């Protein structure tokens, strides 16, 4: 069960990864503007629909009420007619009154036939009209015959038609009254229901919009943090479609490219400075093998005829080894100085640190610094760019040498962090330390306390950029009047992609 | 003209320098001893003083300038010749102001050094 769940979330991650790989430009466009306009249009449409419905139901009720009035009048007339009919049959009063009321009823029906037809339909109107005319016919027939005989023969029929006429109208009135009551209830509840639906709709639509906006903003806040920490890989939001934030992401990516370019320029210019410093030492160092060669060659020539073969051979061997020594001195500097594309390779960190120490070897000798090294054995490998890492350690060492007094002491150690998967390189000096109020500024580009022409102030800032790019970090461990210690942490990696995904 | 041979001390942490200069200078008629660090050289000087000291300026622990100062403190008659690896005006000026006889920049030929030593020897013999 739990295994299943894990698989599912794994697949989900795959989907997200896929999304991240779609170029921003080729995602379908659904702008925030379009989304807001759509939701507002939906609200307006909904309001319009509900208004139309209210209008319709009210006018329908109006018609029904009007109809009920008409039918009420009609009822009065036919009931009157029936009263006079009964009076005539019982007491022999005037029948004309009954006929007059029937006439009025007929006029009412005719005048309002449209309204009635609208409410009841043609069929019922016809039935009413028929009922009325049948009754009228019977009544007229009663009028023409003798009263006693009429009572005898025509009364049941008359009663039947009359009763039918009245009860039908009555039924209709009752039905329509019920209808009106129903509609009234509907008209009363409709708006309440509408408001409720509106609130729910607003809640969901608004919530969704706000959440999307807030999430996008938060994402961009994370991006700025990441960029601030020196991660200049382009941002690829995991979203299916394009919107205004996608344009923002594109703008960010342009900015990142620009920043990255500038960072590279800074790294390069700091490297040139470092090379400048190292060159003085290298020139010094190079003079030793050169001097050895020149002395040896000169004396070989001078005493060529008096030297034994053995002595000559020894001198030639010296010449060869001193020339090779010159070569390796030059090569070391060139390896560091050569302009080359960044290439992430599997590296032995101790070797890199040793090379860096050799690069600053002359500065150490010149300043008569005692350098202590402490390397743990069999350390795992890391991934990184050789030149850039050397640049980091060369700067830390040069800083330490600058800080340590003449005859000072610098310690450098490489070890594995027992608590994490990082290798730690610590460079420690016994210099005067960094004043507390300046400690927060040392990683700023161009911050330096060194004399003009001596320091660019780029060393630590550039180092930080380099190390962060490799997924590590560099920090000032402590700085007191007894010395300063910096530690570079680099992740242990088994493939270059591990660095990229950090 | 059987003068007493002048005693020369060569100090350079590059052992080839001593190895080559010893026979080269002995050929010119000097007594030569070579050392690879300042401390042993100074200790040896205390046992038996030298007339001319040729020292590299840049060495670990005790460097050329220190050797210069210490030797001149013991005997201001000794001529100290400084070998610099990377000739800068400041280094030369410092050495000379501290009483060095002269300086020579690496790389040099044996004859370049012989000329300077000869000058020093002449001064010593005057
Ligand atoms: N080990 C240290 N001891 C004392 N102060 C230090 C040490 N390391 C760095 N600093 C301070 O931090 C500042 C910035 O160092 P950073 O390496 O960035 O530049 P820089 O060394 O001045 O110039 P550059 O590296 O270009 O030669 C230095 O100027 C110095 O004041
Ligand atoms: Mg620096």
Coordinates of N, CA and C in Angstrom, one line a residue, chain A residues 94-171:
Chain A
X94 N -87.7 38.2 -12.3 CA -87.3 38.5 -13.6 C -86.1 37.7 -14.0
X95 N -86.2 37.2 -15.3 CA -85.0 36.4 -15.8 C -84.0 37.2 -16.6
X96 N -84.5 38.4 -16.9 CA -83.6 39.3 -17.7 C -82.4 39.7 -17.0
X97 N -82.5 39.9 -15.6 CA -81.3 40.2 -14.8 C -80.3 39.1 -15.0
X98 N -80.7 37.9 -15.0 CA -79.7 36.8 -15.1 C -79.1 36.9 -16.5
X99 N -79.9 37.1 -17.5 CA -79.3 37.2 -18.9 C -78.3 38.4 -19.0
X100 N -78.7 39.5 -18.3 CA -77.8 40.7 -18.3 C -76.5 40.3 -17.7
X101 N -76.5 39.6 -16.6 CA -75.2 39.3 -15.9 C -74.4 38.3 -16.8
X102 N -75.1 37.4 -17.5 CA -74.4 36.5 -18.4 C -73.8 37.3 -19.5
X103 N -74.5 38.3 -20.0 CA -74.0 39.2 -21.1 C -72.7 39.8 -20.6
X104 N -72.7 40.4 -19.4 CA -71.5 41.0 -18.8 C -70.4 40.0 -18.8
X105 N -70.7 38.8 -18.2 CA -69.7 37.7 -18.1 C -69.0 37.5 -19.5
X106 N -69.9 37.4 -20.5 CA -69.4 37.1 -21.8 C -68.5 38.2 -22.3
X107 N -68.9 39.5 -22.1 CA -68.1 40.6 -22.5 C -66.7 40.5 -21.8
X108 N -66.7 40.2 -20.5 CA -65.5 40.1 -19.8 C -64.6 39.1 -20.5
X109 N -65.2 37.9 -20.8 CA -64.4 36.8 -21.4 C -63.8 37.3 -22.7
X110 N -64.7 38.0 -23.5 CA -64.2 38.4 -24.9 C -63.1 39.4 -24.8
X111 N -63.4 40.4 -23.9 CA -62.4 41.5 -23.8 C -61.0 41.0 -23.4
X112 N -61.1 40.0 -22.5 CA -59.8 39.5 -21.9 C -59.4 38.2 -22.5
X113 N -59.9 37.9 -23.7 CA -59.7 36.6 -24.2 C -58.2 36.3 -24.4
X114 N -57.4 37.3 -24.7 CA -56.0 37.1 -24.9 C -55.3 36.7 -23.7
X115 N -55.6 37.5 -22.6 CA -55.0 37.2 -21.3 C -55.3 35.8 -20.9
X116 N -56.6 35.5 -21.0 CA -57.1 34.2 -20.6 C -56.4 33.1 -21.4
X117 N -56.4 33.3 -22.7 CA -55.8 32.3 -23.6 C -54.3 32.1 -23.2
X118 N -53.7 33.2 -22.9 CA -52.3 33.1 -22.5 C -52.1 32.2 -21.3
X119 N -53.0 32.4 -20.3 CA -52.8 31.6 -19.1 C -53.3 30.2 -19.2
X120 N -54.5 30.1 -19.7 CA -55.2 28.8 -19.7 C -54.9 28.0 -21.0
X121 N -54.6 28.7 -22.1 CA -54.5 28.0 -23.3 C -55.9 28.0 -24.0
X122 N -55.8 27.8 -25.3 CA -57.1 28.0 -26.2 C -58.1 27.0 -25.8
X123 N -57.7 25.8 -25.4 CA -58.6 24.7 -25.1 C -59.5 25.0 -23.9
X124 N -58.9 25.5 -22.8 CA -59.7 25.8 -21.7 C -60.6 27.0 -21.9
X125 N -60.1 28.0 -22.7 CA -60.9 29.2 -23.0 C -62.1 28.7 -23.7
X126 N -61.9 27.8 -24.7 CA -63.0 27.3 -25.5 C -64.1 26.7 -24.5
X127 N -63.6 25.8 -23.6 CA -64.5 25.1 -22.7 C -65.3 26.1 -21.9
X128 N -64.6 27.2 -21.4 CA -65.4 28.2 -20.6 C -66.4 28.8 -21.5
X129 N -66.0 29.3 -22.7 CA -66.9 29.9 -23.6 C -68.1 29.0 -23.9
X130 N -67.8 27.8 -24.1 CA -68.9 26.8 -24.4 C -69.8 26.6 -23.2
X131 N -69.2 26.5 -22.0 CA -70.0 26.3 -20.8 C -71.0 27.5 -20.7
X132 N -70.4 28.7 -20.9 CA -71.2 29.9 -20.8 C -72.4 29.9 -21.8
X133 N -72.0 29.6 -23.1 CA -73.1 29.7 -24.1 C -74.1 28.6 -24.0
X134 N -73.7 27.4 -23.5 CA -74.7 26.4 -23.3 C -75.7 26.8 -22.2
X135 N -75.1 27.3 -21.2 CA -76.0 27.7 -20.0 C -76.9 28.8 -20.5
X136 N -76.3 29.8 -21.3 CA -77.2 30.9 -21.8 C -78.3 30.3 -22.7
X137 N -77.9 29.4 -23.5 CA -78.9 28.8 -24.4 C -80.1 28.1 -23.6
X138 N -79.7 27.4 -22.6 CA -80.7 26.7 -21.7 C -81.5 27.8 -21.0
X139 N -80.9 28.8 -20.5 CA -81.6 29.9 -19.8 C -82.6 30.6 -20.8
X140 N -82.1 30.8 -22.0 CA -83.0 31.5 -23.0 C -84.2 30.5 -23.3
X141 N -83.9 29.2 -23.4 CA -84.9 28.3 -23.6 C -85.9 28.3 -22.5
X142 N -85.4 28.4 -21.3 CA -86.3 28.4 -20.1 C -87.2 29.7 -20.2
X143 N -86.6 30.7 -20.6 CA -87.4 32.0 -20.8 C -88.5 31.9 -21.7
X144 N -88.3 31.1 -22.8 CA -89.3 31.0 -23.8 C -90.4 30.0 -23.4
X145 N -90.1 29.0 -22.6 CA -91.2 28.1 -22.2 C -91.9 28.5 -20.9
X146 N -93.0 27.8 -20.7 CA -93.9 28.1 -19.5 C -93.1 27.8 -18.3
X147 N -93.2 28.6 -17.2 CA -92.4 28.5 -16.0 C -92.5 27.1 -15.4
X148 N -93.8 26.6 -15.1 CA -93.9 25.3 -14.5 C -93.3 24.2 -15.3
X149 N -93.6 24.3 -16.6 CA -93.1 23.2 -17.5 C -91.6 23.3 -17.6
X150 N -91.1 24.5 -17.6 CA -89.6 24.7 -17.6 C -89.0 24.0 -16.4
X151 N -89.5 24.3 -15.3 CA -89.0 23.7 -14.1 C -88.9 22.2 -14.2
X152 N -90.0 21.7 -14.7 CA -90.1 20.3 -14.9 C -89.0 19.7 -15.8
X153 N -89.0 20.3 -17.0 CA -88.2 19.6 -18.1 C -86.7 20.2 -18.2
X154 N -86.6 21.5 -17.9 CA -85.3 22.1 -18.2 C -84.4 22.3 -17.0
X155 N -85.0 22.2 -15.8 CA -84.2 22.6 -14.7 C -83.0 21.7 -14.5
X156 N -83.1 20.4 -14.6 CA -81.8 19.6 -14.4 C -80.7 19.9 -15.3
X157 N -81.0 20.1 -16.6 CA -80.0 20.5 -17.6 C -79.4 21.8 -17.2
X158 N -80.3 22.8 -16.8 CA -79.8 24.1 -16.5 C -78.9 24.0 -15.3
X159 N -79.3 23.3 -14.3 CA -78.5 23.1 -13.1 C -77.1 22.5 -13.5
X160 N -77.2 21.5 -14.3 CA -76.0 20.8 -14.7 C -75.0 21.8 -15.4
X161 N -75.5 22.5 -16.4 CA -74.6 23.4 -17.1 C -74.1 24.5 -16.2
X162 N -75.0 25.0 -15.4 CA -74.7 26.1 -14.5 C -73.6 25.7 -13.5
X163 N -73.9 24.5 -12.9 CA -72.9 24.0 -12.0 C -71.5 23.7 -12.6
X164 N -71.6 23.2 -13.8 CA -70.3 22.9 -14.5 C -69.5 24.2 -14.7
X165 N -70.3 25.2 -15.2 CA -69.7 26.5 -15.5 C -69.0 27.0 -14.3
X166 N -69.7 27.0 -13.2 CA -69.2 27.6 -12.0 C -68.0 26.8 -11.4
X167 N -68.2 25.5 -11.4 CA -67.1 24.7 -10.8 C -65.8 24.7 -11.6
X168 N -66.0 24.8 -12.9 CA -64.8 24.9 -13.8 C -64.0 26.1 -13.5
X169 N -64.8 27.2 -13.5 CA -64.1 28.5 -13.2 C -63.5 28.5 -11.8
X170 N -64.2 27.9 -10.9 CA -63.7 27.8 -9.5 C -62.4 27.0 -9.5
X171 N -62.4 25.9 -10.2 CA -61.2 25.0 -10.3 C -60.0 25.8 -10.8

